[in-house]
PDB file of C-alpha atoms in Angstrom:
ATOM      1  CA  MET A  11       3.236  24.129  35.432  1.00 41.00           C
ATOM      2  CA  GLU A  12       3.346  20.840  33.546  1.00 42.00           C
ATOM      3  CA  THR A  13       4.643  20.814  29.987  1.00 39.00           C
ATOM      4  CA  GLU A  14       2.113  19.687  27.414  1.00 42.00           C
ATOM      5  CA  GLN A  15       3.173  16.426  25.760  1.00 42.00           C
ATOM      6  CA  THR A  16       2.755  15.718  22.066  1.00 46.00           C
ATOM      7  CA  ASP A  17       0.365  12.809  21.563  1.00 49.00           C
ATOM      8  CA  VAL A  18       1.688  10.442  18.882  1.00 49.00           C
ATOM      9  CA  ARG A  19      -0.577   7.497  19.678  1.00 55.00           C
ATOM     10  CA  PRO A  20      -1.695   5.808  16.462  1.00 58.00           C
ATOM     11  CA  VAL A  21      -4.956   7.019  14.942  1.00 69.00           C
ATOM     12  CA  MET A  22      -6.002   4.218  12.628  1.00 83.00           C
ATOM     13  CA  PRO A  23      -7.231   5.385   9.223  1.00 91.00           C
ATOM     14  CA  GLN A  24     -10.342   3.734   7.781  1.00 94.00           C
ATOM     15  CA  LEU A  25     -10.742   1.754   4.585  1.00 96.00           C
ATOM     16  CA  ASN A  26     -12.789   3.351   1.801  1.00 96.00           C
ATOM     17  CA  LYS A  27     -12.524   6.754   3.494  1.00 97.00           C
ATOM     18  CA  PRO A  28     -10.271   9.620   2.335  1.00 97.00           C
ATOM     19  CA  ALA A  29      -6.672   8.884   3.232  1.00 98.00           C
ATOM     20  CA  PRO A  30      -5.183  11.326   5.767  1.00 96.00           C
ATOM     21  CA  ASN A  31      -3.858  14.373   3.971  1.00 96.00           C
ATOM     22  CA  PHE A  32      -0.203  15.307   4.293  1.00 96.00           C
ATOM     23  CA  GLU A  33       2.405  17.745   3.035  1.00 96.00           C
ATOM     24  CA  ALA A  34       6.019  16.849   3.715  1.00 96.00           C
ATOM     25  CA  LYS A  35       9.638  17.225   2.669  1.00 97.00           C
ATOM     26  CA  THR A  36      10.964  14.340   0.587  1.00 98.00           C
ATOM     27  CA  THR A  37      14.117  13.396  -1.290  1.00 98.00           C
ATOM     28  CA  ALA A  38      12.354  14.731  -4.412  1.00 97.00           C
ATOM     29  CA  GLY A  39      11.231  18.018  -2.835  1.00 97.00           C
ATOM     30  CA  PRO A  40       7.904  18.860  -1.147  1.00 97.00           C
ATOM     31  CA  LYS A  41       5.109  16.351  -1.717  1.00 97.00           C
ATOM     32  CA  LYS A  42       1.455  16.276  -0.704  1.00 97.00           C
ATOM     33  CA  LEU A  43      -1.257  13.676  -1.107  1.00 98.00           C
ATOM     34  CA  ASP A  44      -3.050  15.745  -3.757  1.00 97.00           C
ATOM     35  CA  ASP A  45       0.023  15.434  -5.997  1.00 98.00           C
ATOM     36  CA  TYR A  46      -1.021  11.840  -6.620  1.00 98.00           C
ATOM     37  CA  LYS A  47      -4.658  12.476  -7.589  1.00 97.00           C
ATOM     38  CA  GLY A  48      -5.543  10.495 -10.694  1.00 98.00           C
ATOM     39  CA  ARG A  49      -3.035   7.740  -9.906  1.00 98.00           C
ATOM     40  CA  TRP A  50      -2.794   4.953  -7.372  1.00 98.00           C
ATOM     41  CA  LEU A  51      -0.270   5.376  -4.584  1.00 98.00           C
ATOM     42  CA  VAL A  52       1.557   2.862  -2.405  1.00 98.00           C
ATOM     43  CA  LEU A  53       2.684   4.736   0.724  1.00 98.00           C
ATOM     44  CA  PHE A  54       4.930   2.614   2.913  1.00 97.00           C
ATOM     45  CA  SER A  55       6.906   3.230   6.089  1.00 93.00           C
ATOM     46  CA  HIS A  56      10.069   1.612   7.409  1.00 92.00           C
ATOM     47  CA  PRO A  57      11.659   1.754  10.899  1.00 90.00           C
ATOM     48  CA  ALA A  58      14.980   3.396   9.979  1.00 91.00           C
ATOM     49  CA  ASP A  59      17.511   4.097   7.247  1.00 94.00           C
ATOM     50  CA  PHE A  60      20.706   2.028   7.066  1.00 96.00           C
ATOM     51  CA  THR A  61      19.045  -1.100   8.454  1.00 94.00           C
ATOM     52  CA  PRO A  62      19.338  -4.469   6.687  1.00 95.00           C
ATOM     53  CA  VAL A  63      15.677  -5.538   6.434  1.00 95.00           C
ATOM     54  CA  CYS A  64      14.624  -2.088   5.203  1.00 95.00           C
ATOM     55  CA  THR A  65      17.413  -2.163   2.632  1.00 97.00           C
ATOM     56  CA  THR A  66      16.090  -5.431   1.164  1.00 97.00           C
ATOM     57  CA  GLU A  67      12.589  -3.952   0.962  1.00 97.00           C
ATOM     58  CA  PHE A  68      13.733  -0.770  -0.765  1.00 97.00           C
ATOM     59  CA  ILE A  69      15.726  -2.797  -3.277  1.00 98.00           C
ATOM     60  CA  ALA A  70      12.643  -4.929  -3.992  1.00 98.00           C
ATOM     61  CA  PHE A  71      10.364  -1.888  -4.371  1.00 98.00           C
ATOM     62  CA  ALA A  72      12.924  -0.268  -6.688  1.00 98.00           C
ATOM     63  CA  GLN A  73      13.209  -3.394  -8.828  1.00 98.00           C
ATOM     64  CA  ALA A  74       9.394  -3.570  -9.099  1.00 98.00           C
ATOM     65  CA  HIS A  75       9.000   0.163  -9.805  1.00 98.00           C
ATOM     66  CA  ASP A  76       8.262  -0.272 -13.521  1.00 98.00           C
ATOM     67  CA  ARG A  77       5.593  -2.891 -12.743  1.00 98.00           C
ATOM     68  CA  PHE A  78       3.861  -0.466 -10.364  1.00 98.00           C
ATOM     69  CA  GLN A  79       4.085   2.298 -12.966  1.00 98.00           C
ATOM     70  CA  ALA A  80       2.453   0.002 -15.530  1.00 98.00           C
ATOM     71  CA  LEU A  81      -0.505  -0.258 -13.129  1.00 98.00           C
ATOM     72  CA  ASN A  82      -0.786   3.558 -12.915  1.00 98.00           C
ATOM     73  CA  CYS A  83       0.738   3.508  -9.422  1.00 98.00           C
ATOM     74  CA  ASP A  84       3.449   5.570  -7.726  1.00 98.00           C
ATOM     75  CA  LEU A  85       5.573   4.626  -4.716  1.00 98.00           C
ATOM     76  CA  LEU A  86       6.344   6.823  -1.708  1.00 98.00           C
ATOM     77  CA  GLY A  87       8.460   5.761   1.277  1.00 97.00           C
ATOM     78  CA  LEU A  88       8.611   7.221   4.797  1.00 95.00           C
ATOM     79  CA  SER A  89      10.636   6.948   7.990  1.00 88.00           C
ATOM     80  CA  ILE A  90      11.356   9.054  11.065  1.00 86.00           C
ATOM     81  CA  ASP A  91      14.674  10.156   9.559  1.00 91.00           C
ATOM     82  CA  SER A  92      15.925  13.356   7.960  1.00 95.00           C
ATOM     83  CA  THR A  93      16.118  13.992   4.233  1.00 97.00           C
ATOM     84  CA  PHE A  94      19.901  14.032   4.607  1.00 97.00           C
ATOM     85  CA  ALA A  95      19.854  10.522   6.080  1.00 97.00           C
ATOM     86  CA  HIS A  96      17.537   9.370   3.282  1.00 97.00           C
ATOM     87  CA  ILE A  97      19.843  10.789   0.612  1.00 98.00           C
ATOM     88  CA  ALA A  98      22.912   9.184   2.200  1.00 98.00           C
ATOM     89  CA  TRP A  99      21.150   5.809   2.419  1.00 97.00           C
ATOM     90  CA  VAL A 100      19.880   5.967  -1.169  1.00 98.00           C
ATOM     91  CA  ARG A 101      23.416   6.754  -2.342  1.00 98.00           C
ATOM     92  CA  ASN A 102      24.751   3.860  -0.269  1.00 98.00           C
ATOM     93  CA  ILE A 103      22.232   1.430  -1.815  1.00 98.00           C
ATOM     94  CA  LYS A 104      23.297   2.520  -5.291  1.00 98.00           C
ATOM     95  CA  GLU A 105      27.011   2.241  -4.472  1.00 98.00           C
ATOM     96  CA  MET A 106      26.951  -1.028  -2.509  1.00 98.00           C
ATOM     97  CA  PHE A 107      24.056  -2.912  -4.164  1.00 98.00           C
ATOM     98  CA  GLY A 108      23.955  -1.363  -7.623  1.00 98.00           C
ATOM     99  CA  VAL A 109      20.279  -0.396  -7.277  1.00 98.00           C
ATOM    100  CA  GLU A 110      18.940   3.111  -7.840  1.00 98.00           C
ATOM    101  CA  ILE A 111      15.911   4.137  -5.762  1.00 98.00           C
ATOM    102  CA  PRO A 112      13.522   5.863  -8.222  1.00 98.00           C
ATOM    103  CA  PHE A 113      10.842   7.046  -5.772  1.00 98.00           C
ATOM    104  CA  PRO A 114      10.776   9.765  -3.066  1.00 98.00           C
ATOM    105  CA  ILE A 115      11.160   9.167   0.676  1.00 98.00           C
ATOM    106  CA  ILE A 116       9.325  11.385   3.175  1.00 97.00           C
ATOM    107  CA  GLU A 117      11.193  13.056   6.020  1.00 96.00           C
ATOM    108  CA  ASP A 118       8.919  12.731   9.057  1.00 93.00           C
ATOM    109  CA  LEU A 119      10.966  13.971  12.014  1.00 91.00           C
ATOM    110  CA  SER A 120       7.824  15.404  13.608  1.00 90.00           C
ATOM    111  CA  MET A 121       6.049  12.018  13.219  1.00 89.00           C
ATOM    112  CA  LYS A 122       2.921  13.849  12.005  1.00 92.00           C
ATOM    113  CA  VAL A 123       2.409  11.721   8.906  1.00 93.00           C
ATOM    114  CA  ALA A 124       3.303   8.524  10.759  1.00 91.00           C
ATOM    115  CA  ALA A 125       0.829   9.313  13.551  1.00 90.00           C
ATOM    116  CA  ALA A 126      -1.961  10.184  11.098  1.00 93.00           C
ATOM    117  CA  TYR A 127      -1.565   6.809   9.387  1.00 93.00           C
ATOM    118  CA  GLY A 128      -1.109   4.747  12.553  1.00 89.00           C
ATOM    119  CA  MET A 129       2.498   3.919  11.632  1.00 89.00           C
ATOM    120  CA  ILE A 130       3.689   4.450  15.211  1.00 81.00           C
ATOM    121  CA  GLN A 131       2.793   1.410  17.317  1.00 70.00           C
ATOM    122  CA  PRO A 132       3.751   1.890  20.995  1.00 70.00           C
ATOM    123  CA  GLY A 133       3.932  -1.857  21.474  1.00 58.00           C
ATOM    124  CA  ALA A 134       6.794  -1.919  18.971  1.00 49.00           C
ATOM    125  CA  SER A 135       8.466   1.488  19.442  1.00 53.00           C
ATOM    126  CA  ASP A 136       7.561   5.040  20.403  1.00 55.00           C
ATOM    127  CA  THR A 137      10.073   6.564  18.002  1.00 56.00           C
ATOM    128  CA  SER A 138      10.107   4.380  14.871  1.00 72.00           C
ATOM    129  CA  ALA A 139       7.480   3.584  12.278  1.00 75.00           C
ATOM    130  CA  VAL A 140       6.530  -0.072  11.831  1.00 81.00           C
ATOM    131  CA  ARG A 141       6.385  -1.596   8.352  1.00 89.00           C
ATOM    132  CA  ALA A 142       2.993  -0.188   7.350  1.00 94.00           C
ATOM    133  CA  THR A 143       1.778  -0.154   3.745  1.00 97.00           C
ATOM    134  CA  PHE A 144      -1.220   1.757   2.357  1.00 98.00           C
ATOM    135  CA  LEU A 145      -2.845   1.492  -1.064  1.00 98.00           C
ATOM    136  CA  ILE A 146      -4.583   4.741  -1.982  1.00 98.00           C
ATOM    137  CA  ASP A 147      -6.761   4.993  -5.086  1.00 98.00           C
ATOM    138  CA  PRO A 148      -6.832   7.798  -7.697  1.00 98.00           C
ATOM    139  CA  GLU A 149      -9.629   9.559  -5.762  1.00 98.00           C
ATOM    140  CA  GLY A 150      -7.514   9.681  -2.607  1.00 98.00           C
ATOM    141  CA  LYS A 151      -9.432   6.923  -0.790  1.00 98.00           C
ATOM    142  CA  LEU A 152      -7.631   4.381   1.351  1.00 98.00           C
ATOM    143  CA  ARG A 153      -8.360   0.968  -0.146  1.00 98.00           C
ATOM    144  CA  ALA A 154      -6.017  -1.376   1.740  1.00 98.00           C
ATOM    145  CA  MET A 155      -3.538  -1.295   4.609  1.00 96.00           C
ATOM    146  CA  VAL A 156      -1.124  -3.934   5.850  1.00 95.00           C
ATOM    147  CA  TYR A 157       1.144  -3.847   8.919  1.00 92.00           C
ATOM    148  CA  TYR A 158       4.272  -5.925   9.477  1.00 91.00           C
ATOM    149  CA  PRO A 159       6.497  -6.163  12.572  1.00 87.00           C
ATOM    150  CA  MET A 160       9.931  -4.571  12.545  1.00 85.00           C
ATOM    151  CA  SER A 161      11.651  -7.955  12.441  1.00 88.00           C
ATOM    152  CA  ASN A 162      10.145  -9.208   9.170  1.00 93.00           C
ATOM    153  CA  GLY A 163      10.234  -7.835   5.654  1.00 95.00           C
ATOM    154  CA  ARG A 164       7.243  -7.393   3.383  1.00 95.00           C
ATOM    155  CA  SER A 165       6.450  -9.196   0.135  1.00 97.00           C
ATOM    156  CA  VAL A 166       6.494  -6.548  -2.593  1.00 97.00           C
ATOM    157  CA  ASP A 167       4.965  -9.055  -5.011  1.00 98.00           C
ATOM    158  CA  GLU A 168       1.894  -9.284  -2.750  1.00 97.00           C
ATOM    159  CA  PHE A 169       1.286  -5.532  -3.048  1.00 98.00           C
ATOM    160  CA  LEU A 170       1.503  -5.781  -6.837  1.00 98.00           C
ATOM    161  CA  ARG A 171      -0.978  -8.679  -6.732  1.00 98.00           C
ATOM    162  CA  LEU A 172      -3.331  -6.796  -4.407  1.00 98.00           C
ATOM    163  CA  LEU A 173      -3.155  -3.636  -6.530  1.00 98.00           C
ATOM    164  CA  ASP A 174      -4.023  -5.631  -9.659  1.00 98.00           C
ATOM    165  CA  ALA A 175      -6.912  -7.328  -7.802  1.00 98.00           C
ATOM    166  CA  LEU A 176      -8.320  -4.015  -6.548  1.00 98.00           C
ATOM    167  CA  GLN A 177      -8.209  -2.517 -10.025  1.00 98.00           C
ATOM    168  CA  THR A 178      -9.876  -5.615 -11.477  1.00 97.00           C
ATOM    169  CA  SER A 179     -12.674  -5.484  -8.891  1.00 97.00           C
ATOM    170  CA  ASP A 180     -13.243  -1.789  -9.590  1.00 97.00           C
ATOM    171  CA  ALA A 181     -13.316  -2.260 -13.350  1.00 96.00           C
ATOM    172  CA  HIS A 182     -15.560  -5.337 -13.485  1.00 96.00           C
ATOM    173  CA  GLY A 183     -17.642  -5.299 -10.286  1.00 95.00           C
ATOM    174  CA  VAL A 184     -16.308  -8.678  -9.146  1.00 96.00           C
ATOM    175  CA  ALA A 185     -14.400 -10.149  -6.220  1.00 97.00           C
ATOM    176  CA  THR A 186     -11.178 -12.143  -6.417  1.00 97.00           C
ATOM    177  CA  PRO A 187     -10.397 -15.421  -4.614  1.00 97.00           C
ATOM    178  CA  GLU A 188      -7.421 -16.226  -2.424  1.00 97.00           C
ATOM    179  CA  ASN A 189      -4.082 -15.505  -4.127  1.00 97.00           C
ATOM    180  CA  TRP A 190      -5.857 -14.493  -7.364  1.00 97.00           C
ATOM    181  CA  ARG A 191      -3.604 -13.675 -10.316  1.00 96.00           C
ATOM    182  CA  ARG A 192      -4.443 -11.961 -13.588  1.00 94.00           C
ATOM    183  CA  GLY A 193      -5.943 -14.432 -16.067  1.00 93.00           C
ATOM    184  CA  GLU A 194      -7.601 -16.581 -13.405  1.00 96.00           C
ATOM    185  CA  LYS A 195     -11.353 -16.751 -12.857  1.00 96.00           C
ATOM    186  CA  VAL A 196     -13.008 -14.134 -10.665  1.00 97.00           C
ATOM    187  CA  ILE A 197     -15.895 -14.486  -8.229  1.00 97.00           C
ATOM    188  CA  VAL A 198     -19.348 -13.283  -9.258  1.00 95.00           C
ATOM    189  CA  PRO A 199     -21.227 -11.412  -6.489  1.00 92.00           C
ATOM    190  CA  PRO A 200     -23.726 -13.784  -4.819  1.00 92.00           C
ATOM    191  CA  PRO A 201     -27.455 -13.330  -5.519  1.00 91.00           C
ATOM    192  CA  ALA A 202     -29.207 -10.809  -3.306  1.00 91.00           C
ATOM    193  CA  THR A 203     -32.673 -12.384  -3.456  1.00 93.00           C
ATOM    194  CA  ALA A 204     -34.218 -15.869  -3.559  1.00 92.00           C
ATOM    195  CA  GLU A 205     -35.447 -15.180  -7.091  1.00 91.00           C
ATOM    196  CA  GLU A 206     -31.932 -14.300  -8.270  1.00 90.00           C
ATOM    197  CA  ALA A 207     -30.564 -17.424  -6.572  1.00 88.00           C
ATOM    198  CA  GLU A 208     -33.080 -19.551  -8.485  1.00 87.00           C
ATOM    199  CA  LYS A 209     -31.925 -18.059 -11.783  1.00 87.00           C
ATOM    200  CA  ARG A 210     -28.202 -18.273 -11.040  1.00 87.00           C
ATOM    201  CA  ALA A 211     -27.676 -21.823 -12.355  1.00 80.00           C
ATOM    202  CA  ALA A 212     -28.894 -20.764 -15.809  1.00 87.00           C
ATOM    203  CA  GLU A 213     -26.691 -17.686 -16.126  1.00 89.00           C
ATOM    204  CA  GLY A 214     -23.700 -19.519 -17.582  1.00 89.00           C
ATOM    205  CA  TYR A 215     -21.249 -19.198 -14.704  1.00 92.00           C
ATOM    206  CA  ASP A 216     -18.978 -21.873 -13.265  1.00 94.00           C
ATOM    207  CA  CYS A 217     -21.008 -22.568 -10.118  1.00 93.00           C
ATOM    208  CA  THR A 218     -20.261 -24.881  -7.207  1.00 93.00           C
ATOM    209  CA  ASP A 219     -23.452 -23.749  -5.479  1.00 92.00           C
ATOM    210  CA  TRP A 220     -25.903 -20.865  -5.845  1.00 91.00           C
ATOM    211  CA  TYR A 221     -23.741 -18.533  -3.736  1.00 92.00           C
ATOM    212  CA  PHE A 222     -20.336 -19.576  -5.140  1.00 95.00           C
ATOM    213  CA  CYS A 223     -19.848 -18.874  -8.832  1.00 94.00           C
ATOM    214  CA  LYS A 224     -16.829 -17.910 -10.899  1.00 96.00           C
ATOM    215  CA  LYS A 225     -16.343 -16.622 -14.403  1.00 95.00           C
ATOM    216  CA  ASP A 226     -13.613 -15.688 -16.861  1.00 95.00           C
ATOM    217  CA  LEU A 227     -13.359 -11.951 -17.364  1.00 92.00           C
ATOM    218  CA  ALA A 228     -13.329 -12.478 -21.103  1.00 75.00           C
ATOM    219  CA  ALA A 229     -16.680 -14.267 -20.900  1.00 51.00           C
TER     220      ALA A 229
END
């Protein structure tokens, strides 16, 4: 009789749908997705503890922790390593780099969380999570996801920028242009009808054409 194999092929989550639920051991005790209701969450995976690229990323996330907190956002790491390995690595980062890691790291030896979020990419590895990052809103909906290869580190500043942009769009019903930063003009939704398009020029926006208009949020 053949032995049944565990299927860990990635199941890609969907934007604007509920993020896959989880309950897991972490370096801060048991955590589940519902623990973060009411706050934003950046859930990010890394291939392995005690690796140089991952170490630079964790240092950068730790150094930006207060900036995420100011945006009502928590951080949560994950790799296919044990809690003991996570603790040893966190202690090593503090001892060797002088940086304390202030957020939990999920132990995912079973790869259940990684598989649910599509963090396991067979083209890269069958046993390690790629550098996947998920922004989950206070209602538990997945709002953005970004994947990086194992060889290249992420830009933590980009996730702060994206988080700020998402919150701005939610609060004001606008879109944000390429590389938008707080204080810059935002994009007004284009008219939905010919009549609205005709009126657009008189609405006081900074318009290049009827479909492309910007405004200051203070205006």
